XYZ file of N, CA and C in Angstrom:
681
model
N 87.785 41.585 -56.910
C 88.951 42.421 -57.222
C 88.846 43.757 -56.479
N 89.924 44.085 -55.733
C 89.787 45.138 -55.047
C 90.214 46.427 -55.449
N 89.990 47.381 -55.411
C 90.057 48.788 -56.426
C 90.050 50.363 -55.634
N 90.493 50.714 -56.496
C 90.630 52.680 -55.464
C 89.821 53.358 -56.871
N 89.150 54.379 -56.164
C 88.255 55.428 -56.460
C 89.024 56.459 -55.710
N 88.726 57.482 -56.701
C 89.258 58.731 -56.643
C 87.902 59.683 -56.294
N 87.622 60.380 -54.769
C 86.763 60.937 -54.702
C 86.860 62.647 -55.347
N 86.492 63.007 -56.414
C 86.894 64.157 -57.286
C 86.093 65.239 -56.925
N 86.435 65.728 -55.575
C 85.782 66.396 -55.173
C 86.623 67.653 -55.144
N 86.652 68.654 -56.006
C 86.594 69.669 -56.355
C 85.480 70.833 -57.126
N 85.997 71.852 -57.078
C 84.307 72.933 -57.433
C 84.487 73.274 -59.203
N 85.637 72.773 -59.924
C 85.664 73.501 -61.211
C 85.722 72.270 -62.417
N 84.842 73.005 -63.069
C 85.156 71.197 -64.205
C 86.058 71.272 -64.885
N 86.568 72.557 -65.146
C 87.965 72.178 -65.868
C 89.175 71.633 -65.002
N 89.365 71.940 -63.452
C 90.279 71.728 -63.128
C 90.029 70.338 -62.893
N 88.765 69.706 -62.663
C 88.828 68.653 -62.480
C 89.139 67.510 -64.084
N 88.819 68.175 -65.208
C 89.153 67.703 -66.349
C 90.808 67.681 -66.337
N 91.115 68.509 -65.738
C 92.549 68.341 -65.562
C 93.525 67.267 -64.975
N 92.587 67.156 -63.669
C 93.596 66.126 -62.926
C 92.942 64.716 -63.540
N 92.091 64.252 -63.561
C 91.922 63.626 -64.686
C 92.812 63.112 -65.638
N 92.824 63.880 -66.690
C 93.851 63.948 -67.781
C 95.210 63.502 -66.823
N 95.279 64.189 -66.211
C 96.558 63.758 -65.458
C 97.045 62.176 -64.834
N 96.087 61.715 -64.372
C 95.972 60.308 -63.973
C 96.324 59.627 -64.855
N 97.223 59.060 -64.659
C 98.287 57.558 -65.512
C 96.676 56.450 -65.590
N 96.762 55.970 -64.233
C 96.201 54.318 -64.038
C 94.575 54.525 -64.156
N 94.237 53.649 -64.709
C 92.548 53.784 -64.833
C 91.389 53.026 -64.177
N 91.552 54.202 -62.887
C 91.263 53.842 -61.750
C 89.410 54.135 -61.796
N 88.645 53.858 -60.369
C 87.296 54.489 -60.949
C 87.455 55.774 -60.649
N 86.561 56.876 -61.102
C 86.443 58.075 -60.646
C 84.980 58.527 -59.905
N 85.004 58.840 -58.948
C 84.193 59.456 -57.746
C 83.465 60.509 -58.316
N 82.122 61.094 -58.790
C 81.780 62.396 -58.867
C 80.476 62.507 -58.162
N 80.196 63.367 -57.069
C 79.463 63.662 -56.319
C 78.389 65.075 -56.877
N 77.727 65.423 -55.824
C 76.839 66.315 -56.074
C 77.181 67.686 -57.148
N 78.615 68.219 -56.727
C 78.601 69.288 -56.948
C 79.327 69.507 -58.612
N 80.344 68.494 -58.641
C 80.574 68.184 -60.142
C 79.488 67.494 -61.513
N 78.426 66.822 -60.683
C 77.366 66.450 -61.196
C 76.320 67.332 -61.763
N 76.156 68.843 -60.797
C 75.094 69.600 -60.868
C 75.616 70.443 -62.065
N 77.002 70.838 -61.798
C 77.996 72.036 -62.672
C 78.213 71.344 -64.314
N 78.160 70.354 -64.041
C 78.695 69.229 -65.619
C 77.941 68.615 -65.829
N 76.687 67.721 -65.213
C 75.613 66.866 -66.030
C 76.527 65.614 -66.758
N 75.181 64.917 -67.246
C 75.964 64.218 -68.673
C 76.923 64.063 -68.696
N 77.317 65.106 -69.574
C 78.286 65.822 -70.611
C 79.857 65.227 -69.873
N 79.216 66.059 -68.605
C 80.904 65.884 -67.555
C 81.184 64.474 -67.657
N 80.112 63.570 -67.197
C 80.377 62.267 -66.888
C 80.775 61.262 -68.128
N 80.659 61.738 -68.912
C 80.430 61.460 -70.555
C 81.861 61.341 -70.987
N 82.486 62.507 -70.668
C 83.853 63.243 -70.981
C 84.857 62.131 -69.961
N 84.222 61.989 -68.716
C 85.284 61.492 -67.690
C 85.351 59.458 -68.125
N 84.356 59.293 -68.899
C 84.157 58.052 -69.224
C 84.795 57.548 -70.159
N 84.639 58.619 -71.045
C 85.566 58.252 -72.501
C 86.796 58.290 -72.269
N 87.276 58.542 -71.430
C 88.947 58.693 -70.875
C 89.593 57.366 -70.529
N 88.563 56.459 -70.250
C 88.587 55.056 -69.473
C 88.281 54.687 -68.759
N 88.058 55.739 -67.740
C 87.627 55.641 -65.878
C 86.569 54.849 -66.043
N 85.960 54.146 -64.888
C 84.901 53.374 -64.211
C 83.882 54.984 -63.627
N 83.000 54.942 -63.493
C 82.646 56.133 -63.284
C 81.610 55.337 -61.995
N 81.875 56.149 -60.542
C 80.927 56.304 -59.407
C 80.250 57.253 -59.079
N 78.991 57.448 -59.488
C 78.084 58.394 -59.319
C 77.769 58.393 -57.848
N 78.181 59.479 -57.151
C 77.704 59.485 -55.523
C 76.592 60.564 -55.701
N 75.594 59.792 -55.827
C 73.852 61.072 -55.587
C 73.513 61.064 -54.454
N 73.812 59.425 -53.698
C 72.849 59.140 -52.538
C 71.179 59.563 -52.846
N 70.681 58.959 -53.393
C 69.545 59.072 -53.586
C 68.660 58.802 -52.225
N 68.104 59.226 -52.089
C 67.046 58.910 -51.252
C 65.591 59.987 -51.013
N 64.489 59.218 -51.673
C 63.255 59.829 -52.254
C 62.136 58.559 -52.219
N 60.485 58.874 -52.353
C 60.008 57.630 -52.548
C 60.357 57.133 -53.262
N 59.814 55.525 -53.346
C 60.236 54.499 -54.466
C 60.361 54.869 -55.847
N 59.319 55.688 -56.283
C 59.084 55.527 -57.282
C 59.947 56.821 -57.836
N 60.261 57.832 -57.563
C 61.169 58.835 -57.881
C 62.785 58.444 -58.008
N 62.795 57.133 -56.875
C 63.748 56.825 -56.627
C 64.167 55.832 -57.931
N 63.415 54.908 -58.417
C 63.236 54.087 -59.697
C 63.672 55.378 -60.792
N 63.147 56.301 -60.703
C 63.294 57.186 -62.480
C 64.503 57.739 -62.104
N 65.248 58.074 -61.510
C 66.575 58.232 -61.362
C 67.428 57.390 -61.406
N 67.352 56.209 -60.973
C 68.449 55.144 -61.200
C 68.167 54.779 -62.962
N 67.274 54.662 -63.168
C 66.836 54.737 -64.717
C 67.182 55.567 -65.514
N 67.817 56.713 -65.241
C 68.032 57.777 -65.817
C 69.595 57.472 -66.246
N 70.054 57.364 -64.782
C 71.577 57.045 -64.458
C 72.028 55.854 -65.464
N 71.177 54.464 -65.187
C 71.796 53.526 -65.946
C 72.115 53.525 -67.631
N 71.554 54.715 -67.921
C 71.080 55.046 -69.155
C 72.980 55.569 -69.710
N 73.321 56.209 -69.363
C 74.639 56.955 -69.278
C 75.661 56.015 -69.116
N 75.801 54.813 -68.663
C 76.911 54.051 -68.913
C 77.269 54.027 -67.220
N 76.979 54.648 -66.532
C 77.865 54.670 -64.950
C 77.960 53.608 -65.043
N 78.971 53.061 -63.592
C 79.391 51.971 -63.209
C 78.739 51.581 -61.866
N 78.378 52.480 -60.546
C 78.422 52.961 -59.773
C 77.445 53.708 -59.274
N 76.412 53.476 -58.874
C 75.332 54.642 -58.097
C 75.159 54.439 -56.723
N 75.159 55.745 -55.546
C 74.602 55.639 -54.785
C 73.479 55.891 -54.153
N 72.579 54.936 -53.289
C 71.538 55.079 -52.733
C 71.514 55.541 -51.246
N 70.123 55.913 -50.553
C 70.370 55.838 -48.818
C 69.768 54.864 -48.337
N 70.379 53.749 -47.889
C 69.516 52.508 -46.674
C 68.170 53.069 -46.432
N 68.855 54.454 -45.546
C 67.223 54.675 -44.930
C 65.982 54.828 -45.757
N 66.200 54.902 -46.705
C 65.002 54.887 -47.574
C 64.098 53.766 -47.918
N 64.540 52.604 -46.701
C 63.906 51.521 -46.772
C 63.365 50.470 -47.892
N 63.069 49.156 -47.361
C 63.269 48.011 -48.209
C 62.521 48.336 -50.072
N 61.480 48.878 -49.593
C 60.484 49.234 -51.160
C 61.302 50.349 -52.138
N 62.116 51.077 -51.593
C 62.941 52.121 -52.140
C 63.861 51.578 -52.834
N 64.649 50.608 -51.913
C 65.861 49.847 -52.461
C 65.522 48.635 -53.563
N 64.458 48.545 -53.527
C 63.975 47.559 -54.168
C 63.747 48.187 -55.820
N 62.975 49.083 -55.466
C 62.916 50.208 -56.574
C 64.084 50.190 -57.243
N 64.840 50.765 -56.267
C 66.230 51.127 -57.595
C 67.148 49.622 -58.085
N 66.987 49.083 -57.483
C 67.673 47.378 -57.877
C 66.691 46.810 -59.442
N 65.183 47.251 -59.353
C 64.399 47.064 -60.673
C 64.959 48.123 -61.475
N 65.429 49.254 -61.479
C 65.462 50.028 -62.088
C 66.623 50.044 -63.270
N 67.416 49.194 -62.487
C 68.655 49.014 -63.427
C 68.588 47.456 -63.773
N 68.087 46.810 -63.589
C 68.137 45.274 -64.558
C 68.365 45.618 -65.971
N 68.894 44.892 -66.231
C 69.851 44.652 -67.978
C 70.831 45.710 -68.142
N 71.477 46.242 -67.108
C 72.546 47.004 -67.300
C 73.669 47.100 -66.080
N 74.894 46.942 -66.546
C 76.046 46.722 -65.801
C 75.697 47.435 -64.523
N 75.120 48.721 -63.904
C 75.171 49.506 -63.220
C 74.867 49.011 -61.626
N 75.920 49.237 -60.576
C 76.240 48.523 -59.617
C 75.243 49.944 -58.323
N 74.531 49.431 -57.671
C 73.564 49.862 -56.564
C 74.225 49.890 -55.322
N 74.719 50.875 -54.818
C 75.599 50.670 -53.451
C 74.705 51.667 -52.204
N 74.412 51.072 -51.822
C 73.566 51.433 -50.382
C 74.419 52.206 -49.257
N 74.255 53.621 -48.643
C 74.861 54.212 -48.005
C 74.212 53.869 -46.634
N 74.939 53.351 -45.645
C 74.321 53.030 -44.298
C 74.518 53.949 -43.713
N 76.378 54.414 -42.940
C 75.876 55.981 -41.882
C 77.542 56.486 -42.589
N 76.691 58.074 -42.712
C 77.713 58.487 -43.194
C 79.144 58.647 -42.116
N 80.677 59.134 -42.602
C 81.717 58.925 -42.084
C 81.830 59.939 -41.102
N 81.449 60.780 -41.297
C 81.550 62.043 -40.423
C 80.502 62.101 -39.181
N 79.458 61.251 -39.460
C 78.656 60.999 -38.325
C 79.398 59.784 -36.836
N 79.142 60.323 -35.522
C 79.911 59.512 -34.670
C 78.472 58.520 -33.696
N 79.310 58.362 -32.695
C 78.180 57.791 -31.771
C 76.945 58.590 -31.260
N 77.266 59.541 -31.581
C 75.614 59.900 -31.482
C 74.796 60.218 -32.166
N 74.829 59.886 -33.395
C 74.279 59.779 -34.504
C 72.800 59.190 -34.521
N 73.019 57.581 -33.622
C 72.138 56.707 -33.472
C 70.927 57.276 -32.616
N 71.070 57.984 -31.840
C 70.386 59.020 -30.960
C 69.354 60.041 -31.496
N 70.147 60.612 -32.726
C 69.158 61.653 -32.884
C 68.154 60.940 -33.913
N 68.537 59.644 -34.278
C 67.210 58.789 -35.142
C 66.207 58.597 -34.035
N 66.850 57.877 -32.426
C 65.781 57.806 -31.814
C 66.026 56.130 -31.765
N 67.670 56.097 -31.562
C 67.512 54.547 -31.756
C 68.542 54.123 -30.711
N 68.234 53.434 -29.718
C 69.440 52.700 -28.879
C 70.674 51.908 -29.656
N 70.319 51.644 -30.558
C 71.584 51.053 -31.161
C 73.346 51.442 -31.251
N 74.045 51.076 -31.143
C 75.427 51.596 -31.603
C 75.481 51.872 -33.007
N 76.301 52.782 -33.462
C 76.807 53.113 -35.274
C 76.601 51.492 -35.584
N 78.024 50.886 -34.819
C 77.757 49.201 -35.659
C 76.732 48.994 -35.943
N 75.891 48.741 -34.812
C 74.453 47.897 -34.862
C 73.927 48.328 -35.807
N 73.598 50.010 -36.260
C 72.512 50.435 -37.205
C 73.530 50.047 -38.294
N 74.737 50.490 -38.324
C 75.243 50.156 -40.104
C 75.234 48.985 -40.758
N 74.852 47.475 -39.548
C 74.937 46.335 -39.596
C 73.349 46.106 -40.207
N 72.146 46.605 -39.392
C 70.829 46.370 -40.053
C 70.893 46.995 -41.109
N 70.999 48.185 -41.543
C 71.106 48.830 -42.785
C 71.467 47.966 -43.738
N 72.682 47.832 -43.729
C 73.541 46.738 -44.549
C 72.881 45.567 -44.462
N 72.344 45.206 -44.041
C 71.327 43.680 -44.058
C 70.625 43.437 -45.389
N 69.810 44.661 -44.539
C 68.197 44.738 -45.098
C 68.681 45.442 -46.574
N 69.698 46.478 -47.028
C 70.170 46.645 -48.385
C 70.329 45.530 -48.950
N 71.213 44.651 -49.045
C 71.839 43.577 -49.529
C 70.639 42.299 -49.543
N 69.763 42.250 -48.744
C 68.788 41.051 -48.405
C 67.577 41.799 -49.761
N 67.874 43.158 -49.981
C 66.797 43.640 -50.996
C 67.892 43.656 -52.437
N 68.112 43.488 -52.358
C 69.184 43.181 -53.836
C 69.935 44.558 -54.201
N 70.678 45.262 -53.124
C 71.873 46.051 -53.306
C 72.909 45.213 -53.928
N 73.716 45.608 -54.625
C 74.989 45.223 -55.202
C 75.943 45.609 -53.815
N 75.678 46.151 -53.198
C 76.688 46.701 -52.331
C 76.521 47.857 -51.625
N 77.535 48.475 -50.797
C 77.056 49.570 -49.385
C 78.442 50.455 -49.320
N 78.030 51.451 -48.519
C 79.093 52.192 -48.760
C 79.321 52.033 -46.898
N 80.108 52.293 -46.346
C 80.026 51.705 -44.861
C 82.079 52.405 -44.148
N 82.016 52.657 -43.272
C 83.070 53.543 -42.401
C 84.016 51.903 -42.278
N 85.216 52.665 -42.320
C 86.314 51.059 -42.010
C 85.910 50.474 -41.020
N 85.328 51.147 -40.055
C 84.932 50.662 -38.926
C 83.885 49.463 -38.504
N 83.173 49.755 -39.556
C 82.238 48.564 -39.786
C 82.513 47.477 -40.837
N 83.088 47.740 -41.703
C 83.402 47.260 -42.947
C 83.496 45.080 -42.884
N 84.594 45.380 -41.025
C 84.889 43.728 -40.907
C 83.640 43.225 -40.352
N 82.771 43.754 -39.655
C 82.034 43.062 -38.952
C 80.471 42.585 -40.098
N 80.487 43.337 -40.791
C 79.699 43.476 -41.887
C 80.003 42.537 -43.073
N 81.409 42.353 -43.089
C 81.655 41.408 -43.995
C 81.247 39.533 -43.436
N 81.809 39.639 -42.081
C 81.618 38.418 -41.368
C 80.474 38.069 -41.103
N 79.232 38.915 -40.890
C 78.066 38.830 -40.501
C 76.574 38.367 -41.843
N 76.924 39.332 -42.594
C 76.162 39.094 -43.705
C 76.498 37.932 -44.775
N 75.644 37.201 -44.969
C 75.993 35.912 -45.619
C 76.068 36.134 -47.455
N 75.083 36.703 -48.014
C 75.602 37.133 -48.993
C 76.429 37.718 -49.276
N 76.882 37.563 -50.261
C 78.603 38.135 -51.221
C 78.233 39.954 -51.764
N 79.007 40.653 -51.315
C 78.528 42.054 -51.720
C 79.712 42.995 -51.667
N 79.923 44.021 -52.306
C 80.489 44.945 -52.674
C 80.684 46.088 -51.196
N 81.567 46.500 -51.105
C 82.148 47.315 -49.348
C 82.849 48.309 -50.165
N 82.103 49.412 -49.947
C 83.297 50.738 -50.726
C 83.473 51.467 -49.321
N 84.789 51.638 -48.990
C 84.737 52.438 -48.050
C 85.314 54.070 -47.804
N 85.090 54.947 -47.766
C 85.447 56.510 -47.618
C 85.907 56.233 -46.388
N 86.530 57.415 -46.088
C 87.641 58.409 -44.685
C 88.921 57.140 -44.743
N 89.341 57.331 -46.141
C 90.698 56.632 -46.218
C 92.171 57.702 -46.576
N 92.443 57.435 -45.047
C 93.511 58.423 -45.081
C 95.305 57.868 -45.139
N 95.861 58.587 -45.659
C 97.625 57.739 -45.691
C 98.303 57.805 -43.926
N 97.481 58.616 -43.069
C 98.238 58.577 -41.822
C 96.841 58.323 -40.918
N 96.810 58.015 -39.128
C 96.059 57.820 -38.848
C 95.142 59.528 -37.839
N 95.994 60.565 -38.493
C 95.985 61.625 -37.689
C 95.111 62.069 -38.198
N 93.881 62.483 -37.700
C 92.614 63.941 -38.071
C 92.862 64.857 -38.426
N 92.667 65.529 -39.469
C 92.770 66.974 -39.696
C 91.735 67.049 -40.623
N 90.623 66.575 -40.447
C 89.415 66.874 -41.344
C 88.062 66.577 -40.984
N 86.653 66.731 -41.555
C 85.700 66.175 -41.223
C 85.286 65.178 -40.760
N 85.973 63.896 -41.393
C 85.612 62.720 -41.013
C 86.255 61.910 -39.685
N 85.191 61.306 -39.252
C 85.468 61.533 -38.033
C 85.805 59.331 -37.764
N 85.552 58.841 -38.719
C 85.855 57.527 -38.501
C 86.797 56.783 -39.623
N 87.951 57.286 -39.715
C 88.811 56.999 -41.029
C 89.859 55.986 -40.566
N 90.553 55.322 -41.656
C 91.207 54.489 -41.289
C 92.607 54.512 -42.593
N 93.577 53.440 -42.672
C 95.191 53.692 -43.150
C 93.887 52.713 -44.821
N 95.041 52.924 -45.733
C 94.135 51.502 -46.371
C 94.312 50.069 -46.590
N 95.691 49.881 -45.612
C 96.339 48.749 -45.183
C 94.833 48.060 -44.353
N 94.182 48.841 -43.359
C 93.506 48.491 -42.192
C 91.964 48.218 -42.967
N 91.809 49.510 -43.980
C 90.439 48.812 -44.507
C 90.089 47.513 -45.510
N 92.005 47.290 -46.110
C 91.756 46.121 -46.761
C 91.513 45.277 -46.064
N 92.189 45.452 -44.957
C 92.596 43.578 -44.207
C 91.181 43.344 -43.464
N 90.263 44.693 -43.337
C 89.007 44.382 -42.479
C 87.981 44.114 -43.927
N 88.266 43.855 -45.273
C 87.382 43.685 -45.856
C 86.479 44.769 -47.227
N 87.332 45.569 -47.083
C 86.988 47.062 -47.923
C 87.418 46.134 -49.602
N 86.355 46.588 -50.525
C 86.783 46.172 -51.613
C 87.156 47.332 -52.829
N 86.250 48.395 -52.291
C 86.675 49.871 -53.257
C 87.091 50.889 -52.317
N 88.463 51.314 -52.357
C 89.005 52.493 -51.182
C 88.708 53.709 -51.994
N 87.788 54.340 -51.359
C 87.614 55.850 -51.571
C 88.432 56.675 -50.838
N 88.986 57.442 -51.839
C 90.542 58.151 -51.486
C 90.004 59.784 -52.181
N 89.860 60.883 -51.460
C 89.918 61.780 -52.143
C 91.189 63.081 -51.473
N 91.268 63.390 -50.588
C 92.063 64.790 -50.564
C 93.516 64.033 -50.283
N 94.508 62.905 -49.776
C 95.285 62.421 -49.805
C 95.742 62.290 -51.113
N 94.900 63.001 -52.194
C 95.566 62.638 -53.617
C 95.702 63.806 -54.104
N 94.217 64.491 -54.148
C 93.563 65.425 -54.338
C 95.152 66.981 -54.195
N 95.334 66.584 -52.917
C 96.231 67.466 -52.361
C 97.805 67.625 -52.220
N 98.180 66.290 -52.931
C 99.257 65.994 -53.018
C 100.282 66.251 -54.321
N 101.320 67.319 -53.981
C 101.986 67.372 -54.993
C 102.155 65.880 -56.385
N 102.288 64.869 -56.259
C 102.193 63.879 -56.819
C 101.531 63.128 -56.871
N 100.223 63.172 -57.636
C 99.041 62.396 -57.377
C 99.528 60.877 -57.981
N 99.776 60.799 -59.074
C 100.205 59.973 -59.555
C 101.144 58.777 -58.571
N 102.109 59.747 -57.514
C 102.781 58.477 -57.042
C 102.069 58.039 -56.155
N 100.771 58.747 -54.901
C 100.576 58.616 -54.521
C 99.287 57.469 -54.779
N 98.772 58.044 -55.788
C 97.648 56.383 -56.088
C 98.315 55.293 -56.710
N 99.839 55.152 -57.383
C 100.531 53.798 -57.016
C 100.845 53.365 -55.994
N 101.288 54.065 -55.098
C 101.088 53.976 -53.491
C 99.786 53.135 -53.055
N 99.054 53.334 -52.944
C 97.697 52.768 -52.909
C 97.588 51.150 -53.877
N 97.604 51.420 -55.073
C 97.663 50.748 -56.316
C 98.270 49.557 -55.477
N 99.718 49.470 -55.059
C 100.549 48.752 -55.013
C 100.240 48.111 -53.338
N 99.803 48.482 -52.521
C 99.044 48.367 -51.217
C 97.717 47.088 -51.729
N 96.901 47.587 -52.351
C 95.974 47.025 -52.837
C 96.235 45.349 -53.497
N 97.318 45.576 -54.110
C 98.371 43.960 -54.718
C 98.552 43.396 -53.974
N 99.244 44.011 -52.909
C 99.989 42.794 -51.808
C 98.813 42.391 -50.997
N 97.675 42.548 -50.568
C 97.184 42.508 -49.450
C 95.984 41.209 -50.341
């Protein structure tokens, strides 16, 4: 089933308690570093009881074993949703996949972030293309028992076709037009990330910013049906 996340990336917890409240459809909700650090718990607690699916974006990435007491921590709270970093390699990922057994909580592996371009692969020290590395990343996550990856539209089809296990594709830099005016530097319509395979569209300032949030994630909502 394919689904939109709301990346709730704003600096205030009330205003974000706000738009929130505001949201009709009960969609998942996105909370990253900075709403996490300001609200804890409590925030996520509040945004849960509302109905939302809750996606914790930490990106973890630490040794194994630090990496284990945090996903442990997390699963504890009800999330739906945690993220990890690939690069933190197979024993890491492995870690946090033990860490949450007997609880709903879904492990999504970050391969290269959206804002990073082709030369990204370079300053690791790696001949590879973005594809190539987001393609091993995504392997070796999923071959270690990720639930799923977080991955640029760009990769999203080739990743789906390539990897033989069944897995979860959330994809960020989902924009309503195909024009730049922001950080991310590999975004796509969400017509283009469905049809390449995207199963959770991460949508944040196209909503975020829009006089009508509401029509605009039926917009989406209704994109998501037909396709």
């Amino acid at each position: 089933m394919k689904k939109l996340a709301l990346a709730l990336d704003v600096n205030d917890i009330n205003q974000a308690l706000e738009i929130v409240d505001e949201i009709q459809d009960k969609i998942i909700i996105k909370i990253g570093y900075n709403l996490f650090i300001k609200g804890g718990i409590n925030f996520v607690k509040q945004v849960k009881d509302k109905g939302f699916e809750i996606f914790l974006d930490l990106k973890l990435h630490d040794i194994p074993n630090t990496v284990y007491n945090g996903v442990k921590a997390v699963s504890e709270i009800g999330v739906n949703y945690l993220t990890i970093h690939s690069l933190g390699g197979q024993e890491m990922i492995q870690q946090a996949v033990k860490a949450k057994e007997g609880t709903d909580l879904k492990i999504l592996a970050v391969t290269i972030l959206t804002s990073h371009d082709q030369n990204y692969p370079k300053l690791l020290g790696s001949s590879l293309s973005v594809s190539d590395l987001a393609y091993r990343l995504a392997d070796m996550a999923i071959s270690n028992g990720s639930d799923g990856i977080v991955c640029s539209s760009h990769e999203v089809k080739f990743l789906k076709e390539h990897i033989q296990k069944p897995f979860i594709a959330a994809v960020p830099g989902i924009r309503l037009t195909k024009e730049k005016t922001d950080d991310q530097t590999r975004i796509a319509t969400p017509e283009e990330a469905l049809r390449d395979g995207a199963d959770i569209l991460v949508v944040g300032r196209p909503i975020l910013k829009a006089q009508d949030r509401n029509k605009i994630i039926k917009e989406i909502l209704s994109v998501i049906e037909e396709l």
